[in-house]
C-alpha cells in the first residue's frame, strides 16, 4: 500500500485536531505544528469537511475541529476521504478484477490484501494513535521480525 502525501497530511492534520478536540484549530496552527504546506493543507481539510470528518467555523475565532470524538474517527475514514478506496487494482476494486489462465485466482489475493489493510486502518482510531495504545493485533504486526525492514 502506498500512502500519498495527501493521505499522510490528512492523517497528521486529523491527529492535530484530535489532540485539540473539541477546540478549534486554525489552518495556520495545524500547518505550523505538522510542518505542512498551508495551501495543500487547506485542500486536504476541504476534503475532510466534505466527508463529514471535520467541521469548519468561519470568523476571527474560526478554525477546524473534528465532527466526532477522536475515538470515533478511524484512520481508514480519513484516508478514504482524501484518497478514495484503499485498495485498487488498475483503477478497479479488487472484486471487480477478472483474469484468465494462470492468474484466474489472483482476485482472491487482491481481496485479501484489501481486507488486511482494512483490518489495520479501519480498526485504529485517532484517539488510539494519540494515546499510543494501538489494538493488540496491530501491535503484533509492528513486532514482527521484519516489520521495520525496508523491502
XYZ file of C-alpha atoms in Angstrom, residues 79-128:
50
model
C -7.643 8.139 4.155
C -10.789 7.361 2.152
C -11.892 10.991 2.439
C -8.814 12.204 0.586
C -7.679 9.155 -1.410
C -10.851 7.243 -2.258
C -10.909 3.444 -1.943
C -7.986 1.960 -0.014
C -7.040 -0.844 -2.370
C -7.430 -0.664 -6.101
C -6.041 -2.676 -8.963
C -5.590 -0.606 -12.126
C -8.476 1.607 -11.060
C -10.804 -1.297 -10.245
C -11.972 -2.592 -6.892
C -10.292 -5.959 -6.163
C -13.568 -7.895 -6.527
C -14.068 -6.379 -9.989
C -10.849 -7.835 -11.414
C -11.029 -10.841 -13.748
C -8.146 -12.852 -15.145
C -7.698 -15.890 -17.330
C -5.350 -18.831 -17.155
C -2.653 -18.919 -14.518
C -3.859 -15.642 -12.945
C -7.536 -16.632 -12.619
C -7.273 -16.888 -8.805
C -5.478 -13.568 -8.380
C -8.651 -11.596 -7.464
C -8.827 -13.582 -4.216
C -5.372 -12.352 -3.278
C -6.282 -8.727 -4.081
C -9.394 -9.029 -1.905
C -7.244 -10.455 0.920
C -4.801 -7.549 0.601
C -7.679 -5.091 0.910
C -9.056 -6.980 3.923
C -5.638 -6.884 5.626
C -5.321 -3.128 5.079
C -8.854 -2.597 6.374
C -8.059 -4.695 9.466
C -5.477 -2.085 10.397
C -6.749 1.303 9.229
C -10.431 0.715 9.962
C -9.712 -0.614 13.442
C -7.388 2.141 14.660
C -8.893 5.409 15.845
C -7.217 8.776 16.101
C -7.518 8.518 19.899
C -5.597 5.226 19.899
